[in-house]
Short mmCIF file of the N, C-alpha and C atoms (twelve columns), coordinates in Angstrom:
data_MODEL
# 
_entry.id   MODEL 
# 
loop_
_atom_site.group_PDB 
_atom_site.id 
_atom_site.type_symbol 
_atom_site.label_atom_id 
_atom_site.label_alt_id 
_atom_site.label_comp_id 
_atom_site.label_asym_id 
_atom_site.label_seq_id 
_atom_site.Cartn_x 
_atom_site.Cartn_y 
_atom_site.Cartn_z 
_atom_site.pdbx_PDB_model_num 
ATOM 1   N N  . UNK A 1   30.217  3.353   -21.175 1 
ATOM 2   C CA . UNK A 1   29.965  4.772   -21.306 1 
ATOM 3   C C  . UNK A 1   28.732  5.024   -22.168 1 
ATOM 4   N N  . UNK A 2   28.790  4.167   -23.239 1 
ATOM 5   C CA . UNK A 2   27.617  4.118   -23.880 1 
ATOM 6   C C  . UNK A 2   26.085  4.119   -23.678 1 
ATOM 7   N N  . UNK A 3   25.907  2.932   -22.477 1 
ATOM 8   C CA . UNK A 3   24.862  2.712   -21.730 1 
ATOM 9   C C  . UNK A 3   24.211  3.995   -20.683 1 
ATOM 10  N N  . UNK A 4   25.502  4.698   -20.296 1 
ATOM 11  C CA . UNK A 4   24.999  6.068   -19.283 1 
ATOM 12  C C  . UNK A 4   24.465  7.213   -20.142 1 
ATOM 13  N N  . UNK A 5   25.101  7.057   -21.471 1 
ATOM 14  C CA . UNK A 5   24.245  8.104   -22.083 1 
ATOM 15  C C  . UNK A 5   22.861  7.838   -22.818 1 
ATOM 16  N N  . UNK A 6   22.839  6.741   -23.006 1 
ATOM 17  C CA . UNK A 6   21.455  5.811   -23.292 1 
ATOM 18  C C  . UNK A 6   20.362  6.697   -21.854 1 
ATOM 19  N N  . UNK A 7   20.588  6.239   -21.340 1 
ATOM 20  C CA . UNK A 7   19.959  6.213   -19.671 1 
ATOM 21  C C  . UNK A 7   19.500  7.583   -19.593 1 
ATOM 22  N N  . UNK A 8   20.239  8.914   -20.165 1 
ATOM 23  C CA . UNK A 8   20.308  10.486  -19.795 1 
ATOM 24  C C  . UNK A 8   19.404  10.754  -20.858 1 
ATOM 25  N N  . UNK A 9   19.070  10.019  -21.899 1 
ATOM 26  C CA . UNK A 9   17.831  10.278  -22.638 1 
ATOM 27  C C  . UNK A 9   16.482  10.361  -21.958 1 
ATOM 28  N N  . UNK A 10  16.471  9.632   -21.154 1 
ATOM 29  C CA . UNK A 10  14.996  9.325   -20.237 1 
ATOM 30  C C  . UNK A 10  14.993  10.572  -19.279 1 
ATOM 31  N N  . UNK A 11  16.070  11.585  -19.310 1 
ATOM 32  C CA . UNK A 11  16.003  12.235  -17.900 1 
ATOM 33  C C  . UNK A 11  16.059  13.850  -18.774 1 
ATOM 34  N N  . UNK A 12  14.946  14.303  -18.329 1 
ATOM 35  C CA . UNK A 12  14.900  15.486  -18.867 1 
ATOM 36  C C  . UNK A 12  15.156  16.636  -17.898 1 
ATOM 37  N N  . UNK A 13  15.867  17.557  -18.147 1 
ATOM 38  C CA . UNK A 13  16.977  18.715  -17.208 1 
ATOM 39  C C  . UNK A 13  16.085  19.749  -16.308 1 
ATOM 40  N N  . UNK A 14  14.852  19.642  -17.748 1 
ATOM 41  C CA . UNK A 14  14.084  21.224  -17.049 1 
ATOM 42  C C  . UNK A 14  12.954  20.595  -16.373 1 
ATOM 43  N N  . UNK A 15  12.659  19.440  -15.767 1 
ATOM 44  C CA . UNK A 15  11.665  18.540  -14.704 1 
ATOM 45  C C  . UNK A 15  12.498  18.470  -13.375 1 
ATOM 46  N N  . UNK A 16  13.854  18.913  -13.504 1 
ATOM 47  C CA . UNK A 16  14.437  18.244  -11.959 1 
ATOM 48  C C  . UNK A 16  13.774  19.263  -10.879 1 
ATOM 49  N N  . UNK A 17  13.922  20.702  -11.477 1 
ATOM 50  C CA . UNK A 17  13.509  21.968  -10.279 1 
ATOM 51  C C  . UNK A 17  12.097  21.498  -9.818  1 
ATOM 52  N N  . UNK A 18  10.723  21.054  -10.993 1 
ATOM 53  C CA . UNK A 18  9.484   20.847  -10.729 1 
ATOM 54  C C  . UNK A 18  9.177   19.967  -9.818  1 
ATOM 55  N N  . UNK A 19  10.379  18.589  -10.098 1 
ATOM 56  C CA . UNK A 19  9.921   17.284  -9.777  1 
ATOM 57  C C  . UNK A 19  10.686  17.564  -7.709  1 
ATOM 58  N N  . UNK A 20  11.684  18.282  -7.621  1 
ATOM 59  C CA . UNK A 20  11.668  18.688  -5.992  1 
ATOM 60  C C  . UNK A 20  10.918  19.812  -5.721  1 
ATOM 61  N N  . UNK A 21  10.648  20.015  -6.073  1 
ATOM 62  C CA . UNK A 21  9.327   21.474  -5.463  1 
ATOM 63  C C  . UNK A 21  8.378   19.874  -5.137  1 
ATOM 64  N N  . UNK A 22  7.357   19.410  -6.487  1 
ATOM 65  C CA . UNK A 22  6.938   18.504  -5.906  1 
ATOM 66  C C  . UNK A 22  6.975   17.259  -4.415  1 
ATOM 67  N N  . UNK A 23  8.114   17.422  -4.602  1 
ATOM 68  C CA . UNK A 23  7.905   15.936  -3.266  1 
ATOM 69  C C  . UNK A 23  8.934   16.901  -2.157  1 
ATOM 70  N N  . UNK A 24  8.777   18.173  -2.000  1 
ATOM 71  C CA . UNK A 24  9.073   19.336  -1.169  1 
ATOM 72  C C  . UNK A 24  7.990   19.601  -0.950  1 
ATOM 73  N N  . UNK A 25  6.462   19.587  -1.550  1 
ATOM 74  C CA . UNK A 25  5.014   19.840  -1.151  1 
ATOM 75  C C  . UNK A 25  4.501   18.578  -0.532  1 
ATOM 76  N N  . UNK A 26  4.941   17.352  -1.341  1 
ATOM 77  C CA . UNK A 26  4.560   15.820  -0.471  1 
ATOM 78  C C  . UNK A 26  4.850   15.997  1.066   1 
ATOM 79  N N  . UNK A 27  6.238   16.124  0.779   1 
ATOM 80  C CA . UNK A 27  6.880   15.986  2.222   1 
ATOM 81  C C  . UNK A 27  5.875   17.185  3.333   1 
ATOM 82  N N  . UNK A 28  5.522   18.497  2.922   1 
ATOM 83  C CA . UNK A 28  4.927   18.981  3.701   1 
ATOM 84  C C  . UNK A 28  3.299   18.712  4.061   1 
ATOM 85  N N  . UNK A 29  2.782   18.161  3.224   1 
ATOM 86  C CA . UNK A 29  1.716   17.714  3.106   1 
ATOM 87  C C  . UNK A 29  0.882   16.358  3.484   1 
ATOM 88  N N  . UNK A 30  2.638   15.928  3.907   1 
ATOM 89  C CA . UNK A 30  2.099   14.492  4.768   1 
ATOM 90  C C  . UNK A 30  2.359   14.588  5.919   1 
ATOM 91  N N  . UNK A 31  3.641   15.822  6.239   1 
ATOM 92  C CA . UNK A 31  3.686   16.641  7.688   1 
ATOM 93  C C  . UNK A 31  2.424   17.509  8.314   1 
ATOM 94  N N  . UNK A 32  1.678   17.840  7.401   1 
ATOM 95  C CA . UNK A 32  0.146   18.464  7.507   1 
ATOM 96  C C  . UNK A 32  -0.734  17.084  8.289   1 
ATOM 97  N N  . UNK A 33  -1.071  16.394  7.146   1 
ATOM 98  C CA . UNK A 33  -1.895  15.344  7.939   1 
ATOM 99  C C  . UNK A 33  -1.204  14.452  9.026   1 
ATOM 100 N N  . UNK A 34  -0.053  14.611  8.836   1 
ATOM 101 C CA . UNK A 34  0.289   13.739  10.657  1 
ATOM 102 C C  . UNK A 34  -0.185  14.741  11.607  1 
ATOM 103 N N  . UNK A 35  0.159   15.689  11.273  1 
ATOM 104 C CA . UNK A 35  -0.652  16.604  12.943  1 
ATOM 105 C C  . UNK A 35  -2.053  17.191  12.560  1 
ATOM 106 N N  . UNK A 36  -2.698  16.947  11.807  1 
ATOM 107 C CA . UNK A 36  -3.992  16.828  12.177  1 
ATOM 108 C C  . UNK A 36  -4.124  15.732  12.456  1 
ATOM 109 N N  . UNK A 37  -3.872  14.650  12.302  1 
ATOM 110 C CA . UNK A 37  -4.739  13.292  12.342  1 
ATOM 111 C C  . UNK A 37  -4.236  12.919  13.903  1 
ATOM 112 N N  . UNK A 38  -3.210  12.880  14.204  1 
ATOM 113 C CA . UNK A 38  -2.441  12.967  15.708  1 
ATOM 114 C C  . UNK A 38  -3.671  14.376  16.336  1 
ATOM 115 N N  . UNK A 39  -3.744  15.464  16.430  1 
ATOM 116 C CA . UNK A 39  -3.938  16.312  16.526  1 
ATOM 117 C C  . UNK A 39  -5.761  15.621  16.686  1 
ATOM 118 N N  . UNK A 40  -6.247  15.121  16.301  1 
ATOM 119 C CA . UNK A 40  -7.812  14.739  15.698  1 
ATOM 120 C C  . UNK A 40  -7.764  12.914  17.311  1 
ATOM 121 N N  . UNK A 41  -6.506  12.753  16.714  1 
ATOM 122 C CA . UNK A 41  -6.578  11.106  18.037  1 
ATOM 123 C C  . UNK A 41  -6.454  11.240  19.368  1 
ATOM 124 N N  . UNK A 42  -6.140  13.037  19.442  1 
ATOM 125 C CA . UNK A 42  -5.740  13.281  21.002  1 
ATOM 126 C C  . UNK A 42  -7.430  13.899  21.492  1 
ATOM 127 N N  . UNK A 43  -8.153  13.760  20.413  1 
ATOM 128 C CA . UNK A 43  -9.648  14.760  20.520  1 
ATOM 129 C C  . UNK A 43  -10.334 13.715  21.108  1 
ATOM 130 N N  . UNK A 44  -10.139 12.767  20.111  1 
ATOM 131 C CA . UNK A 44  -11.072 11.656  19.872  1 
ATOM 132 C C  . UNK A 44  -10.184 10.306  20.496  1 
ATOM 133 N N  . UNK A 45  -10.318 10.100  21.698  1 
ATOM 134 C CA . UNK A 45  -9.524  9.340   22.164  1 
ATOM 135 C C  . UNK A 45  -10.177 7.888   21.696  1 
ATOM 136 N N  . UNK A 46  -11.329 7.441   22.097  1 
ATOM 137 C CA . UNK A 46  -11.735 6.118   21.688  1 
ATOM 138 C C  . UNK A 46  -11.251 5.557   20.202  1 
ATOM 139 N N  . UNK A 47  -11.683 6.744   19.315  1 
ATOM 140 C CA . UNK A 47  -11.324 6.289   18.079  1 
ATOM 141 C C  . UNK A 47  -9.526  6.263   17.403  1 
ATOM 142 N N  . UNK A 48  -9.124  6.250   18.483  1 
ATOM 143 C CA . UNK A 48  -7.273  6.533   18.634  1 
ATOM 144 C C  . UNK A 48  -6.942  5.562   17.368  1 
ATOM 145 N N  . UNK A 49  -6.863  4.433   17.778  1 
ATOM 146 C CA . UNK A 49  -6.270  3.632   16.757  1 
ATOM 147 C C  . UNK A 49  -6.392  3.742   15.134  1 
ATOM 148 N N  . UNK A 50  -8.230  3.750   15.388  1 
ATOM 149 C CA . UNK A 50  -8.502  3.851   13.633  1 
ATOM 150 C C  . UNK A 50  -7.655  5.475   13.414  1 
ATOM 151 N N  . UNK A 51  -7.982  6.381   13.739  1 
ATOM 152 C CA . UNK A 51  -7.372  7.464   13.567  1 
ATOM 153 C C  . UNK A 51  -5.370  7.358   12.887  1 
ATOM 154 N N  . UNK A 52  -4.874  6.714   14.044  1 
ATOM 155 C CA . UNK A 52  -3.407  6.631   13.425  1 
ATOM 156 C C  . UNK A 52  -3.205  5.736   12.724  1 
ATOM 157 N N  . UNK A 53  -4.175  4.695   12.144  1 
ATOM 158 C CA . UNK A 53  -3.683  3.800   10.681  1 
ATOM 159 C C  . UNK A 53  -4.182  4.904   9.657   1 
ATOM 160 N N  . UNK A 54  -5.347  5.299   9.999   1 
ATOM 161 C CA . UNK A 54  -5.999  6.173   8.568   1 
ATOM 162 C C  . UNK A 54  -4.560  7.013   8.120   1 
ATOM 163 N N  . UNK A 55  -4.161  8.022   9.567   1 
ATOM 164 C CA . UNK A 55  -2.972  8.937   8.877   1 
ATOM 165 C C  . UNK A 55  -1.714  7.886   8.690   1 
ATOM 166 N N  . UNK A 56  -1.584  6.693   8.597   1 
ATOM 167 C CA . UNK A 56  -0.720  5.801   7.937   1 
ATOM 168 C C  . UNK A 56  -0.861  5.657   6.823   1 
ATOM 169 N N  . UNK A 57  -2.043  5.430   6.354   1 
ATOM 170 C CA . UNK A 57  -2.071  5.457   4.946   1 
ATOM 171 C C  . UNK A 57  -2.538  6.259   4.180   1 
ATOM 172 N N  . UNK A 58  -3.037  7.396   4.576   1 
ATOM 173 C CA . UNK A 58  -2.829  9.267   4.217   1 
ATOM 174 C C  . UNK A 58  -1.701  9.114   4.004   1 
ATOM 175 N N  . UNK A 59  -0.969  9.200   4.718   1 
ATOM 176 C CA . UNK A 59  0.861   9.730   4.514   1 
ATOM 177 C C  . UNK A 59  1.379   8.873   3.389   1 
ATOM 178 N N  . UNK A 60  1.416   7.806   3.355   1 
ATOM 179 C CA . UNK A 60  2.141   6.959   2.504   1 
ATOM 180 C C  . UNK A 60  0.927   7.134   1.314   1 
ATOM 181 N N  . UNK A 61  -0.051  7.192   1.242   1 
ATOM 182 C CA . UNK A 61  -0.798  7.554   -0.303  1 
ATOM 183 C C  . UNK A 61  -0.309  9.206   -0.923  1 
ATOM 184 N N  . UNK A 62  -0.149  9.970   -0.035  1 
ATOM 185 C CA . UNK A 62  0.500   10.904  -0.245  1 
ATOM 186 C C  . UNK A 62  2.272   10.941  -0.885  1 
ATOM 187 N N  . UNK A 63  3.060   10.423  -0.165  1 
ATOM 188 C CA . UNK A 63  4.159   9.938   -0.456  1 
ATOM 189 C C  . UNK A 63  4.339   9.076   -1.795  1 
ATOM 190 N N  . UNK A 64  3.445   8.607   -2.219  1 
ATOM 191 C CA . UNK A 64  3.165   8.138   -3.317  1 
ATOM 192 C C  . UNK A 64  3.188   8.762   -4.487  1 
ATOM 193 N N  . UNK A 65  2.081   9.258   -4.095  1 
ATOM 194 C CA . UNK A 65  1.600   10.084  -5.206  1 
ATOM 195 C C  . UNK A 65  2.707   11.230  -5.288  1 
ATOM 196 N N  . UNK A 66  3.502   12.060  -4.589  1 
ATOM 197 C CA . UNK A 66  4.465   12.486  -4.656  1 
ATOM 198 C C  . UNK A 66  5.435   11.975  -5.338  1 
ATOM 199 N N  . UNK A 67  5.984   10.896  -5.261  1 
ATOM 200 C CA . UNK A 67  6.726   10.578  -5.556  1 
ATOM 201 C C  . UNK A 67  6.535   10.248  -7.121  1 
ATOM 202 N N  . UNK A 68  4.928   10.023  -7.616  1 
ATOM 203 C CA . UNK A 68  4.827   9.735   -8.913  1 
ATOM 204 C C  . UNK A 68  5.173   10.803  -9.503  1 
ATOM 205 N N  . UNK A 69  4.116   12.322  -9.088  1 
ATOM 206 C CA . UNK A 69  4.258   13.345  -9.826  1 
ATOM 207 C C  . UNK A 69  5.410   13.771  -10.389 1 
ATOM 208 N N  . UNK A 70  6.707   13.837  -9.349  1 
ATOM 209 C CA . UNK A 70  7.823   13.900  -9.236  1 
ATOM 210 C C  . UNK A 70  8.474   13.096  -10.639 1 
ATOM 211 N N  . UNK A 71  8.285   11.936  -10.442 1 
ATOM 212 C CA . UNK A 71  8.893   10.945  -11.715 1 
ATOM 213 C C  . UNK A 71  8.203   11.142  -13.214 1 
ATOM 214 N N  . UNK A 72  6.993   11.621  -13.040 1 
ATOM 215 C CA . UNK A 72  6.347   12.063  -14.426 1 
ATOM 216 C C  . UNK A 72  6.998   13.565  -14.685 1 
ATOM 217 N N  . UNK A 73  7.409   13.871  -13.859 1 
ATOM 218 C CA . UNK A 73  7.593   15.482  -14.502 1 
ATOM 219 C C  . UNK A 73  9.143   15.165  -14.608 1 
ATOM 220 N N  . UNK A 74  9.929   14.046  -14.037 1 
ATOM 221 C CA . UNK A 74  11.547  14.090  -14.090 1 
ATOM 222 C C  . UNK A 74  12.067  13.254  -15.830 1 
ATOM 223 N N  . UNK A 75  11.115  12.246  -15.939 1 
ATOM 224 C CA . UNK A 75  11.704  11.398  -16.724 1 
ATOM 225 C C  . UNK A 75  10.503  11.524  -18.043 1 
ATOM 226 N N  . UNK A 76  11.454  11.257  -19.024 1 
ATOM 227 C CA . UNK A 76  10.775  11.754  -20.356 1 
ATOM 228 C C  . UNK A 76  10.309  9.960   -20.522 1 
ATOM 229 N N  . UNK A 77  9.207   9.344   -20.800 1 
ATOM 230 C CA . UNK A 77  9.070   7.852   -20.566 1 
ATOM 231 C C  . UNK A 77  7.903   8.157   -21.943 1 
ATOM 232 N N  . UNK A 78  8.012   6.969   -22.749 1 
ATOM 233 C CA . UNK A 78  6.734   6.209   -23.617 1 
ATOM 234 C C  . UNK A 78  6.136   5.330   -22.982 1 
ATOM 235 N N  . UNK A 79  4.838   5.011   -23.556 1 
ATOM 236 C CA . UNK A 79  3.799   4.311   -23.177 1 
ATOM 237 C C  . UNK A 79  4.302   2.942   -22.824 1 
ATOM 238 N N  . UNK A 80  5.050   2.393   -24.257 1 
ATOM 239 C CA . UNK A 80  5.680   1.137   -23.582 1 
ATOM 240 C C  . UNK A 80  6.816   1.056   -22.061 1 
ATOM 241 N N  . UNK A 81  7.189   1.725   -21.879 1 
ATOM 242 C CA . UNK A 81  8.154   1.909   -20.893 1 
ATOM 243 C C  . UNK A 81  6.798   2.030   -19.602 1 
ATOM 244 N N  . UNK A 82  6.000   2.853   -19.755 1 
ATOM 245 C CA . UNK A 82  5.315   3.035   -18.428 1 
ATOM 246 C C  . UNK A 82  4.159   1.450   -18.461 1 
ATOM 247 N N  . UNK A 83  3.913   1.159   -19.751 1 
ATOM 248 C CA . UNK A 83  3.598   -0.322  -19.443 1 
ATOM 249 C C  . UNK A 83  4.116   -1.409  -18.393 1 
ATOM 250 N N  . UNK A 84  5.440   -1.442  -19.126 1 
ATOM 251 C CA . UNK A 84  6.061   -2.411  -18.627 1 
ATOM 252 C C  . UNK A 84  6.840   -1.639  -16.775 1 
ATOM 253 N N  . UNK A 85  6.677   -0.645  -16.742 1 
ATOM 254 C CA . UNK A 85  6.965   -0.296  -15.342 1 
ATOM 255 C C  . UNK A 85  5.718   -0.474  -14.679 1 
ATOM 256 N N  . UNK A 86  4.592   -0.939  -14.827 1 
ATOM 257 C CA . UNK A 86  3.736   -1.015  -14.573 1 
ATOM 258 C C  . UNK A 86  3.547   -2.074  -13.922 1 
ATOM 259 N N  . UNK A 87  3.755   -3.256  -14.844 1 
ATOM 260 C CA . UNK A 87  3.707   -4.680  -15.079 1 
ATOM 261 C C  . UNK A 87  4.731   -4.846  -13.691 1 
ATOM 262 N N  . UNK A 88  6.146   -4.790  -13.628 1 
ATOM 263 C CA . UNK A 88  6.578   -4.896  -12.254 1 
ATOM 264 C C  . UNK A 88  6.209   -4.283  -11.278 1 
ATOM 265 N N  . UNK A 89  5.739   -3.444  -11.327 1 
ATOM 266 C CA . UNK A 89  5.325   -2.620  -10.288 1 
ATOM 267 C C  . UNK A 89  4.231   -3.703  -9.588  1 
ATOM 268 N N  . UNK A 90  3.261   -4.048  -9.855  1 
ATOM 269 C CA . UNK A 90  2.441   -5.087  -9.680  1 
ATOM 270 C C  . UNK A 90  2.533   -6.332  -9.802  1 
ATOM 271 N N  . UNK A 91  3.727   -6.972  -10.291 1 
ATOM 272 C CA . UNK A 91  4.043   -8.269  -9.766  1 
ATOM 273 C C  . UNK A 91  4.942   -8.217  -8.622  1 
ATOM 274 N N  . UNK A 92  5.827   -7.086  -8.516  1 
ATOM 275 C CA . UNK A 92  6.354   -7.198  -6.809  1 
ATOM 276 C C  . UNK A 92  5.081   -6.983  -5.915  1 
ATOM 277 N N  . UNK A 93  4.095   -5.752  -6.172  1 
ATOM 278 C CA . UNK A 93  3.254   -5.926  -4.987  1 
ATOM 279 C C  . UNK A 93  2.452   -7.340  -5.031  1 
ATOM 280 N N  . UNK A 94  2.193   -7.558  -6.079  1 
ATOM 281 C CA . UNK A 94  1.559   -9.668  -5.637  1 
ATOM 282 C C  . UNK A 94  2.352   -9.881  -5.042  1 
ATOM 283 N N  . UNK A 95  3.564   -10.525 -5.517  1 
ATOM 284 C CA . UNK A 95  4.639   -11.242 -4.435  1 
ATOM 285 C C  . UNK A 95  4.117   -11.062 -2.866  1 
ATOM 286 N N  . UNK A 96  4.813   -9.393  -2.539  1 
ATOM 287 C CA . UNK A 96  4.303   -9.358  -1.410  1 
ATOM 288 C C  . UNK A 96  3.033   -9.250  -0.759  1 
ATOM 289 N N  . UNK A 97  1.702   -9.313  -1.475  1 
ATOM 290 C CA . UNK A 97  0.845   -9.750  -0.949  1 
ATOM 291 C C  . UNK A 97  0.526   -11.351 -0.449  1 
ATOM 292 N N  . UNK A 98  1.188   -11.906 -1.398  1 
ATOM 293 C CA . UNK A 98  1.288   -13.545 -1.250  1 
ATOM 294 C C  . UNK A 98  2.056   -13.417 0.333   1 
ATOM 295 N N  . UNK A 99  2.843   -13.090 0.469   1 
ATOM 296 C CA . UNK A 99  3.715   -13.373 1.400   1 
ATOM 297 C C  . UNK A 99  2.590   -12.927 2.883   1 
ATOM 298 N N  . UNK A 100 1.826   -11.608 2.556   1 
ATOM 299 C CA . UNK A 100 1.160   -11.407 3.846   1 
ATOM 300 C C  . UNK A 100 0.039   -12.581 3.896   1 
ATOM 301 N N  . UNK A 101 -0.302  -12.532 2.900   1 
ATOM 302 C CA . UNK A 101 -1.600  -13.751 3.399   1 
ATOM 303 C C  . UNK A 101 -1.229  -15.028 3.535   1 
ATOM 304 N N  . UNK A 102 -0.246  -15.466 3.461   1 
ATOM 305 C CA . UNK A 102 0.446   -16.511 3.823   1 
ATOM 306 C C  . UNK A 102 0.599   -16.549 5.429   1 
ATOM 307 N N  . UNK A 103 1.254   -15.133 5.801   1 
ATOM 308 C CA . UNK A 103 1.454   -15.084 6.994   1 
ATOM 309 C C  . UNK A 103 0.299   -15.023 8.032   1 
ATOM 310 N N  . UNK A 104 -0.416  -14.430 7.542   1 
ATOM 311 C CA . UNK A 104 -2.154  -14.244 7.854   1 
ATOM 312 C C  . UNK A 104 -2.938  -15.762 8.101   1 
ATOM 313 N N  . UNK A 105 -2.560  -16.345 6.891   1 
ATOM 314 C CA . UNK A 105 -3.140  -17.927 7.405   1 
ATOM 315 C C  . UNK A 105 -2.426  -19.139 8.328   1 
ATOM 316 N N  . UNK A 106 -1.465  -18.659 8.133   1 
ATOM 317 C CA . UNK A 106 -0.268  -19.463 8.910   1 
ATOM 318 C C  . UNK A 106 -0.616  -18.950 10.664  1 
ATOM 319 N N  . UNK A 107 -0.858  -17.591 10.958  1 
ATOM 320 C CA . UNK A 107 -1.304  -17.363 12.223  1 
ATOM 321 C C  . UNK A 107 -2.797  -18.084 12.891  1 
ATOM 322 N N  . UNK A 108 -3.435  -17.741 11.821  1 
ATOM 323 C CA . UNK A 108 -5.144  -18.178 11.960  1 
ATOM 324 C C  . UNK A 108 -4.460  -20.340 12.132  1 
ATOM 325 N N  . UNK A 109 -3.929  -20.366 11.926  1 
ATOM 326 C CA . UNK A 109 -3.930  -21.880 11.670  1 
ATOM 327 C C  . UNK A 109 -3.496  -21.971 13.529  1 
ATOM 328 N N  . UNK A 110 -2.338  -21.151 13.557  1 
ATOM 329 C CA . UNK A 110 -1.483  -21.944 14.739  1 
ATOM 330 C C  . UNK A 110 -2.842  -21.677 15.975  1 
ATOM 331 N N  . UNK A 111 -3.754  -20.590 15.663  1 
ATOM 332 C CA . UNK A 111 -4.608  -20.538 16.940  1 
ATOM 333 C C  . UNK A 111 -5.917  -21.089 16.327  1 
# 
């Protein structure tokens, strides 16, 4: 019981309304650029492909960043805490970068 109220320190009451308005604007705002960018690949047919990775990673940089704003305005955090959330944050994405370029050379090899 102890530990859950530990935990409710980090979570501050009057960020929850801000932090869903926020990723209530993400969410519409990555619904924005899918139909332009869809909307832009049906114009521009040659350039189709580059077009729907770009709004792939529009959306998900968006979604992101949503999702940060959201967590900065929800959780009351110190420097050390956003350090070290940091620090994993970027050794899982190594991991999984290791893993793609692994897979990346492992293809280039078999052909």
């Amino acid at each position: 019981m102890e530990e859950s109220t530990e935990l409710l320190q980090f979570i501050r009451a009057e960020g929850l309304v801000p932090a869903i308005g926020l990723l209530g604007l993400a969410w519409l705002v990555a619904g924005g650029v899918s139909r332009a960018f869809t909307n832009l690949s049906e114009r521009f047919v040659d350039r189709r492909l580059a077009l729907q990775q770009a709004k792939s990673i529009l959306r998900l940089l968006v979604f992101v960043l949503g999702f940060a704003a959201a967590a900065a305005s929800l959780f009351r955090l110190s420097s050390e805490a956003i350090l070290a959330l940091s620090g994993t944050i970027a050794v899982a994405i190594g991991f999984a970068f290791r893993d793609l370029l692994a897979s990346i050379i492992a293809g280039v090899i078999i052909l």
